[in-house]
Amino acid sequence: MGQQYIPKPGSKVDLSDYDPDDHGGYEKEAAIAETDRLQEKLIALQEKLYAESKQSLLVVLQAMDTGGKDGTIKKVFEGVNPLGVRVASFKVPTPDELARDFLWRVHQQVPPKGFIGIFNRSHYEEVLVVRVNGLKPEAVWKRHYDHINQFERLLADSGTRILKFYLHISKDEQKERLQARLDDPEKRWKFSLGDLPVREKWTDYMQAYEELLERCNTEYAPWHIVPANRKWYRDLVVTRAIVETVEAMNPQFPQPEEGLDTVVIPD
Ligand code: ATP
Ligand code: MG
């Protein structure tokens, strides 16, 4: 079920084939109830993952501005023990970061065993904003698809499960969300004038997304193209994929020490 939005690895991706309004036939109330049910499972599974401390999960979130990365993190991980979750947000690289290879700052943020790591933006910016704005020569960013696949392979071989989500909204939906940010005094702080030139390059970004969805969608680190115009359906799709993955990881509580049956706690 959670596999339904993963393109076939190696296949061509045309984002116009993916409807951002898709809601899988769900009504809003039913989707929310299902997400709540899955969340209970996620809370229990994460306790085990943390206790077991042998494997980790990396969740990568990418989207256009207003696509819902922040909202997804807030909703999906509601109630999950913060002790075992780490969020990393990737901004414009600092001079120190630019002085290293592009994966240097990313590798430092991968989740240790027992943890769920969430990337709010990620190494994929290197084949998105960098490509669209020509921040590096084409000959440089073109090689990053292979670098990324190799890096993710290394993580997978080291006990990290990787799930990547592209939150797919329509350009019209983005307009509405940007307008809502302007109109609502409590959301206005989120409005950035810098989002407007990015919006102008929508088509270029979609092309960049299509290429990375083709080239970096692997068995060991699949991309999900999440219909994201309806927040409640987006949350359901992401929660379900995470729950199914952690279930398959099958974390177990560690064996307690021997001889505990006869222990008497002293007064
Ligand atoms: P968001 O827009 O994700 O909610 P934000 O508004 O809090 O986050 P911004 O200040 O917009 O944060 O920072 C993210 C910006 O950093 C984006 O414009 C993104 O494209 C840019 N960025 C991230 N990684 C890179 C990179 N490797 N190279 C260049 N720019 C990058
Ligand atoms: Mg922003």
mmCIF file of C-alpha atoms and ligand atoms in Angstrom:
data_model
loop_
_atom_site.group_PDB
_atom_site.id
_atom_site.type_symbol
_atom_site.label_atom_id
_atom_site.label_comp_id
_atom_site.label_asym_id
_atom_site.label_seq_id
_atom_site.Cartn_x
_atom_site.Cartn_y
_atom_site.Cartn_z
ATOM 1 C CA MET A 1 0.000 0.000 0.000
ATOM 2 C CA GLY A 2 2.742 2.436 1.030
ATOM 3 C CA GLN A 3 4.491 1.524 -2.234
ATOM 4 C CA GLN A 4 1.861 3.007 -4.473
ATOM 5 C CA TYR A 5 3.583 6.356 -4.997
ATOM 6 C CA ILE A 6 7.057 4.983 -5.716
ATOM 7 C CA PRO A 7 7.886 5.134 -9.423
ATOM 8 C CA LYS A 8 9.477 2.015 -10.862
ATOM 9 C CA PRO A 9 13.237 2.391 -10.269
ATOM 10 C CA GLY A 10 14.956 3.476 -13.459
ATOM 11 C CA SER A 11 11.740 4.534 -15.182
ATOM 12 C CA LYS A 12 11.135 7.963 -16.694
ATOM 13 C CA VAL A 13 9.148 10.338 -14.496
ATOM 14 C CA ASP A 14 6.725 12.881 -15.899
ATOM 15 C CA LEU A 15 5.323 14.838 -12.988
ATOM 16 C CA SER A 16 2.285 15.849 -14.992
ATOM 17 C CA ASP A 17 1.252 12.184 -14.698
ATOM 18 C CA TYR A 18 1.039 12.624 -10.904
ATOM 19 C CA ASP A 19 -2.068 14.442 -9.701
ATOM 20 C CA PRO A 20 -1.303 16.655 -6.674
ATOM 21 C CA ASP A 21 -5.037 16.545 -5.834
ATOM 22 C CA ASP A 22 -5.121 12.745 -5.632
ATOM 23 C CA HIS A 23 -6.636 11.635 -2.342
ATOM 24 C CA GLY A 24 -6.702 7.917 -2.917
ATOM 25 C CA GLY A 25 -10.499 7.871 -2.671
ATOM 26 C CA TYR A 26 -10.375 8.949 0.988
ATOM 27 C CA GLU A 27 -12.695 11.449 2.623
ATOM 28 C CA LYS A 28 -10.970 13.854 4.961
ATOM 29 C CA GLU A 29 -12.347 12.397 8.216
ATOM 30 C CA ALA A 30 -11.470 8.832 7.264
ATOM 31 C CA ALA A 31 -7.947 9.841 6.261
ATOM 32 C CA ILE A 32 -7.384 11.644 9.550
ATOM 33 C CA ALA A 33 -8.701 8.674 11.538
ATOM 34 C CA GLU A 34 -6.397 6.342 9.619
ATOM 35 C CA THR A 35 -3.400 8.631 10.161
ATOM 36 C CA ASP A 36 -4.152 8.731 13.897
ATOM 37 C CA ARG A 37 -4.301 4.950 14.003
ATOM 38 C CA LEU A 38 -0.988 4.636 12.169
ATOM 39 C CA GLN A 39 0.578 7.208 14.445
ATOM 40 C CA GLU A 40 -0.129 5.050 17.468
ATOM 41 C CA LYS A 41 1.756 2.276 15.712
ATOM 42 C CA LEU A 42 4.626 4.583 14.859
ATOM 43 C CA ILE A 43 4.954 5.658 18.487
ATOM 44 C CA ALA A 44 5.236 2.038 19.609
ATOM 45 C CA LEU A 45 7.616 1.080 16.795
ATOM 46 C CA GLN A 46 9.901 4.009 17.501
ATOM 47 C CA GLU A 47 10.187 2.980 21.167
ATOM 48 C CA LYS A 48 11.439 -0.388 19.982
ATOM 49 C CA LEU A 49 13.809 1.073 17.401
ATOM 50 C CA TYR A 50 15.333 3.271 20.092
ATOM 51 C CA ALA A 51 15.566 0.476 22.663
ATOM 52 C CA GLU A 52 17.072 -1.947 20.159
ATOM 53 C CA SER A 53 19.623 0.597 18.950
ATOM 54 C CA LYS A 54 20.797 -1.472 15.990
ATOM 55 C CA GLN A 55 19.280 0.265 12.969
ATOM 56 C CA SER A 56 18.136 3.728 12.013
ATOM 57 C CA LEU A 57 15.692 5.407 9.669
ATOM 58 C CA LEU A 58 16.370 8.457 7.533
ATOM 59 C CA VAL A 59 13.393 10.417 6.207
ATOM 60 C CA VAL A 60 14.209 12.937 3.472
ATOM 61 C CA LEU A 61 11.685 15.662 2.690
ATOM 62 C CA GLN A 62 11.855 17.821 -0.417
ATOM 63 C CA ALA A 63 9.246 20.162 -1.854
ATOM 64 C CA MET A 64 8.708 23.522 -3.482
ATOM 65 C CA ASP A 65 8.134 26.415 -1.048
ATOM 66 C CA THR A 66 4.861 25.973 0.895
ATOM 67 C CA GLY A 67 4.920 22.306 -0.162
ATOM 68 C CA GLY A 68 4.432 21.261 3.445
ATOM 69 C CA LYS A 69 7.768 19.967 4.730
ATOM 70 C CA ASP A 70 7.381 21.668 8.094
ATOM 71 C CA GLY A 71 3.719 20.697 8.419
ATOM 72 C CA THR A 72 4.507 17.075 7.605
ATOM 73 C CA ILE A 73 7.203 16.879 10.262
ATOM 74 C CA LYS A 74 4.899 18.464 12.828
ATOM 75 C CA LYS A 75 1.991 16.166 12.070
ATOM 76 C CA VAL A 76 3.615 12.807 11.325
ATOM 77 C CA PHE A 77 5.919 12.808 14.341
ATOM 78 C CA GLU A 78 3.356 14.188 16.783
ATOM 79 C CA GLY A 79 3.578 12.133 19.954
ATOM 80 C CA VAL A 80 6.769 10.304 18.955
ATOM 81 C CA ASN A 81 9.356 10.443 21.749
ATOM 82 C CA PRO A 82 11.612 13.414 20.842
ATOM 83 C CA LEU A 83 14.517 11.635 22.505
ATOM 84 C CA GLY A 84 14.855 9.369 19.486
ATOM 85 C CA VAL A 85 14.198 11.832 16.679
ATOM 86 C CA ARG A 86 16.586 14.337 15.102
ATOM 87 C CA VAL A 87 15.608 16.950 12.564
ATOM 88 C CA ALA A 88 18.209 18.610 10.350
ATOM 89 C CA SER A 89 17.275 21.591 8.158
ATOM 90 C CA PHE A 90 19.626 22.371 5.295
ATOM 91 C CA LYS A 91 19.943 26.046 4.421
ATOM 92 C CA VAL A 92 22.243 27.924 2.072
ATOM 93 C CA PRO A 93 25.676 26.433 2.813
ATOM 94 C CA THR A 94 28.016 28.473 5.004
ATOM 95 C CA PRO A 95 31.543 29.359 3.773
ATOM 96 C CA ASP A 96 32.857 26.586 5.989
ATOM 97 C CA GLU A 97 30.509 24.082 4.347
ATOM 98 C CA LEU A 98 31.280 25.373 0.862
ATOM 99 C CA ALA A 99 34.946 24.736 1.531
ATOM 100 C CA ARG A 100 34.201 20.983 1.718
ATOM 101 C CA ASP A 101 32.525 18.480 -0.569
ATOM 102 C CA PHE A 102 28.725 18.818 -0.649
ATOM 103 C CA LEU A 103 28.119 15.709 1.433
ATOM 104 C CA TRP A 104 30.340 16.768 4.322
ATOM 105 C CA ARG A 105 27.612 18.649 6.199
ATOM 106 C CA VAL A 106 25.014 16.033 5.303
ATOM 107 C CA HIS A 107 26.936 13.015 6.525
ATOM 108 C CA GLN A 108 27.308 14.599 9.961
ATOM 109 C CA GLN A 109 23.535 14.704 10.331
ATOM 110 C CA VAL A 110 22.673 11.097 9.493
ATOM 111 C CA PRO A 111 20.808 9.326 12.291
ATOM 112 C CA PRO A 112 22.851 7.103 14.609
ATOM 113 C CA LYS A 113 21.587 3.606 15.377
ATOM 114 C CA GLY A 114 18.270 3.690 17.219
ATOM 115 C CA PHE A 115 17.292 7.082 15.819
ATOM 116 C CA ILE A 116 14.926 8.476 13.261
ATOM 117 C CA GLY A 117 16.563 11.319 11.334
ATOM 118 C CA ILE A 118 14.494 13.788 9.353
ATOM 119 C CA PHE A 119 16.050 15.907 6.626
ATOM 120 C CA ASN A 120 14.130 19.115 5.979
ATOM 121 C CA ARG A 121 15.679 19.738 2.557
ATOM 122 C CA SER A 122 18.777 17.705 1.937
ATOM 123 C CA HIS A 123 21.690 16.851 -0.335
ATOM 124 C CA TYR A 124 19.131 16.959 -3.163
ATOM 125 C CA GLU A 125 19.310 20.768 -3.121
ATOM 126 C CA GLU A 126 22.588 20.207 -4.976
ATOM 127 C CA VAL A 127 20.683 18.991 -8.033
ATOM 128 C CA LEU A 128 17.766 21.421 -7.542
ATOM 129 C CA VAL A 129 18.574 25.007 -6.543
ATOM 130 C CA VAL A 130 22.211 24.577 -7.558
ATOM 131 C CA ARG A 131 21.214 23.301 -10.983
ATOM 132 C CA VAL A 132 18.353 25.721 -11.667
ATOM 133 C CA ASN A 133 20.374 28.765 -10.616
ATOM 134 C CA GLY A 134 23.657 27.630 -12.122
ATOM 135 C CA LEU A 135 25.418 27.890 -8.747
ATOM 136 C CA LYS A 136 27.940 25.305 -9.931
ATOM 137 C CA PRO A 137 28.963 24.314 -13.470
ATOM 138 C CA GLU A 138 26.809 21.633 -15.053
ATOM 139 C CA ALA A 139 29.793 19.272 -15.254
ATOM 140 C CA VAL A 140 29.963 19.421 -11.448
ATOM 141 C CA TRP A 141 26.316 18.924 -10.427
ATOM 142 C CA LYS A 142 25.734 16.277 -13.118
ATOM 143 C CA ARG A 143 28.129 13.984 -11.269
ATOM 144 C CA HIS A 144 26.269 14.468 -8.009
ATOM 145 C CA TYR A 145 23.508 12.007 -8.963
ATOM 146 C CA ASP A 146 26.084 9.215 -8.824
ATOM 147 C CA HIS A 147 27.661 10.632 -5.683
ATOM 148 C CA ILE A 148 24.253 10.694 -4.010
ATOM 149 C CA ASN A 149 23.428 7.128 -5.025
ATOM 150 C CA GLN A 150 26.758 5.898 -3.710
ATOM 151 C CA PHE A 151 26.349 7.837 -0.468
ATOM 152 C CA GLU A 152 22.866 6.439 0.109
ATOM 153 C CA ARG A 153 24.157 2.945 -0.690
ATOM 154 C CA LEU A 154 26.791 3.366 2.005
ATOM 155 C CA LEU A 155 24.170 4.436 4.535
ATOM 156 C CA ALA A 156 21.887 1.547 3.579
ATOM 157 C CA ASP A 157 24.773 -0.923 3.892
ATOM 158 C CA SER A 158 25.473 0.520 7.336
ATOM 159 C CA GLY A 159 22.011 -0.168 8.770
ATOM 160 C CA THR A 160 20.119 2.995 7.802
ATOM 161 C CA ARG A 161 16.810 2.626 5.992
ATOM 162 C CA ILE A 162 16.139 5.593 3.748
ATOM 163 C CA LEU A 163 12.759 6.932 2.673
ATOM 164 C CA LYS A 164 12.531 9.998 0.465
ATOM 165 C CA PHE A 165 9.400 12.044 -0.039
ATOM 166 C CA TYR A 166 8.798 14.656 -2.690
ATOM 167 C CA LEU A 167 5.698 16.568 -1.584
ATOM 168 C CA HIS A 168 3.998 17.335 -4.864
ATOM 169 C CA ILE A 169 1.820 20.461 -4.887
ATOM 170 C CA SER A 170 0.451 22.284 -7.917
ATOM 171 C CA LYS A 171 1.507 25.790 -8.887
ATOM 172 C CA ASP A 172 -2.048 26.993 -8.202
ATOM 173 C CA GLU A 173 -1.969 25.494 -4.731
ATOM 174 C CA GLN A 174 1.320 27.259 -4.043
ATOM 175 C CA LYS A 175 -0.279 30.554 -5.059
ATOM 176 C CA GLU A 176 -3.086 30.004 -2.567
ATOM 177 C CA ARG A 177 -0.697 29.072 0.207
ATOM 178 C CA LEU A 178 1.556 32.071 -0.445
ATOM 179 C CA GLN A 179 -1.497 34.327 -0.445
ATOM 180 C CA ALA A 180 -2.658 32.786 2.831
ATOM 181 C CA ARG A 181 0.734 33.591 4.340
ATOM 182 C CA LEU A 182 0.362 37.191 3.263
ATOM 183 C CA ASP A 183 -3.179 37.481 4.587
ATOM 184 C CA ASP A 184 -2.804 35.775 7.954
ATOM 185 C CA PRO A 185 -0.838 37.810 10.529
ATOM 186 C CA GLU A 186 0.224 34.579 12.244
ATOM 187 C CA LYS A 187 1.621 33.130 9.023
ATOM 188 C CA ARG A 188 3.137 36.282 7.577
ATOM 189 C CA TRP A 189 6.522 35.620 9.183
ATOM 190 C CA LYS A 190 6.811 32.612 6.877
ATOM 191 C CA PHE A 191 6.450 34.717 3.749
ATOM 192 C CA SER A 192 9.750 35.272 2.026
ATOM 193 C CA LEU A 193 10.109 37.595 -0.966
ATOM 194 C CA GLY A 194 12.794 35.166 -2.097
ATOM 195 C CA ASP A 195 10.101 32.554 -2.759
ATOM 196 C CA LEU A 196 8.762 34.579 -5.710
ATOM 197 C CA PRO A 197 11.758 34.223 -8.071
ATOM 198 C CA VAL A 198 11.790 30.501 -7.245
ATOM 199 C CA ARG A 199 8.118 30.289 -8.206
ATOM 200 C CA GLU A 200 8.938 31.950 -11.541
ATOM 201 C CA LYS A 201 11.253 29.059 -12.310
ATOM 202 C CA TRP A 202 8.593 26.449 -11.539
ATOM 203 C CA THR A 203 9.053 24.600 -14.852
ATOM 204 C CA ASP A 204 12.825 24.393 -14.403
ATOM 205 C CA TYR A 205 12.354 23.020 -10.906
ATOM 206 C CA MET A 206 9.883 20.416 -12.122
ATOM 207 C CA GLN A 207 12.453 19.278 -14.706
ATOM 208 C CA ALA A 208 15.127 19.102 -12.029
ATOM 209 C CA TYR A 209 12.795 17.070 -9.801
ATOM 210 C CA GLU A 210 11.940 14.722 -12.662
ATOM 211 C CA GLU A 211 15.597 14.011 -13.307
ATOM 212 C CA LEU A 212 16.463 13.286 -9.689
ATOM 213 C CA LEU A 213 13.328 11.160 -9.323
ATOM 214 C CA GLU A 214 14.563 9.128 -12.282
ATOM 215 C CA ARG A 215 18.209 8.903 -11.394
ATOM 216 C CA CYS A 216 18.135 8.566 -7.609
ATOM 217 C CA ASN A 217 15.121 6.331 -7.093
ATOM 218 C CA THR A 218 16.678 3.078 -5.944
ATOM 219 C CA GLU A 219 15.513 -0.083 -4.197
ATOM 220 C CA TYR A 220 17.583 0.845 -1.152
ATOM 221 C CA ALA A 221 16.467 4.493 -1.057
ATOM 222 C CA PRO A 222 13.129 4.913 -2.832
ATOM 223 C CA TRP A 223 11.470 8.211 -3.707
ATOM 224 C CA HIS A 224 7.766 8.642 -3.005
ATOM 225 C CA ILE A 225 5.890 11.201 -5.068
ATOM 226 C CA VAL A 226 3.315 12.312 -2.513
ATOM 227 C CA PRO A 227 0.128 14.044 -3.675
ATOM 228 C CA ALA A 228 0.297 17.044 -1.354
ATOM 229 C CA ASN A 229 -2.439 19.533 -2.266
ATOM 230 C CA ARG A 230 -4.552 18.025 0.515
ATOM 231 C CA LYS A 231 -2.558 18.122 3.713
ATOM 232 C CA TRP A 232 -4.572 15.344 5.345
ATOM 233 C CA TYR A 233 -3.857 12.958 2.497
ATOM 234 C CA ARG A 234 -0.183 13.928 2.371
ATOM 235 C CA ASP A 235 0.104 13.141 6.087
ATOM 236 C CA LEU A 236 -1.571 9.779 5.603
ATOM 237 C CA VAL A 237 0.697 8.746 2.715
ATOM 238 C CA VAL A 238 3.881 9.706 4.550
ATOM 239 C CA THR A 239 2.826 8.173 7.865
ATOM 240 C CA ARG A 240 1.799 4.934 6.194
ATOM 241 C CA ALA A 241 5.064 4.583 4.290
ATOM 242 C CA ILE A 242 7.083 5.174 7.454
ATOM 243 C CA VAL A 243 5.039 2.747 9.540
ATOM 244 C CA GLU A 244 5.284 0.004 6.911
ATOM 245 C CA THR A 245 9.024 0.505 6.648
ATOM 246 C CA VAL A 246 9.715 0.427 10.384
ATOM 247 C CA GLU A 247 7.426 -2.592 10.715
ATOM 248 C CA ALA A 248 9.534 -4.370 8.110
ATOM 249 C CA MET A 249 12.701 -3.379 10.002
ATOM 250 C CA ASN A 250 11.138 -5.369 12.823
ATOM 251 C CA PRO A 251 12.922 -3.757 15.785
ATOM 252 C CA GLN A 252 12.976 -5.792 18.997
ATOM 253 C CA PHE A 253 13.374 -4.827 22.626
ATOM 254 C CA PRO A 254 16.793 -6.010 23.831
ATOM 255 C CA GLN A 255 16.967 -9.096 26.034
ATOM 256 C CA PRO A 256 16.902 -8.060 29.695
ATOM 257 C CA GLU A 257 19.833 -9.034 31.880
ATOM 258 C CA GLU A 258 19.864 -12.587 33.259
ATOM 259 C CA GLY A 259 18.580 -13.314 36.731
ATOM 260 C CA LEU A 260 16.143 -10.436 37.091
ATOM 261 C CA ASP A 261 13.322 -12.729 38.300
ATOM 262 C CA THR A 262 14.832 -13.045 41.747
ATOM 263 C CA VAL A 263 15.814 -9.405 42.202
ATOM 264 C CA VAL A 264 14.468 -7.746 45.332
ATOM 265 C CA ILE A 265 14.798 -3.977 45.352
ATOM 266 C CA PRO A 266 16.357 -3.041 48.677
ATOM 267 C CA ASP A 267 14.456 -0.607 50.949
HETATM 268 P P1 ATP B 1 11.738 26.306 4.009
HETATM 269 O O1 ATP B 1 11.618 27.246 2.855
HETATM 270 O O2 ATP B 1 12.326 24.975 3.637
HETATM 271 O O3 ATP B 1 10.526 26.177 4.870
HETATM 272 P P2 ATP B 1 13.110 28.254 5.485
HETATM 273 O O4 ATP B 1 12.257 29.265 4.833
HETATM 274 O O5 ATP B 1 13.145 28.149 6.979
HETATM 275 O O6 ATP B 1 12.843 26.835 4.962
HETATM 276 P P3 ATP B 1 15.179 29.251 3.977
HETATM 277 O O7 ATP B 1 15.823 30.413 4.597
HETATM 278 O O8 ATP B 1 14.210 29.385 2.860
HETATM 279 O O9 ATP B 1 14.556 28.383 5.091
HETATM 280 O O10 ATP B 1 16.408 28.279 3.648
HETATM 281 C C1 ATP B 1 16.372 27.331 2.773
HETATM 282 C C2 ATP B 1 17.086 27.831 1.533
HETATM 283 O O11 ATP B 1 18.391 27.255 1.468
HETATM 284 C C3 ATP B 1 16.337 27.417 0.319
HETATM 285 O O12 ATP B 1 16.179 28.474 -0.559
HETATM 286 C C4 ATP B 1 17.238 26.342 -0.269
HETATM 287 O O13 ATP B 1 17.133 26.237 -1.648
HETATM 288 C C5 ATP B 1 18.607 26.814 0.169
HETATM 289 N N1 ATP B 1 19.587 25.729 0.152
HETATM 290 C C6 ATP B 1 19.562 24.561 0.835
HETATM 291 N N2 ATP B 1 20.604 23.777 0.502
HETATM 292 C C7 ATP B 1 21.310 24.463 -0.424
HETATM 293 C C8 ATP B 1 22.492 24.175 -1.157
HETATM 294 N N3 ATP B 1 23.142 23.030 -1.002
HETATM 295 N N4 ATP B 1 22.948 25.118 -2.012
HETATM 296 C C9 ATP B 1 22.279 26.264 -2.179
HETATM 297 N N5 ATP B 1 21.160 26.600 -1.514
HETATM 298 C C10 ATP B 1 20.673 25.713 -0.655
HETATM 299 MG MG MG B 2 11.951 29.271 2.510
#
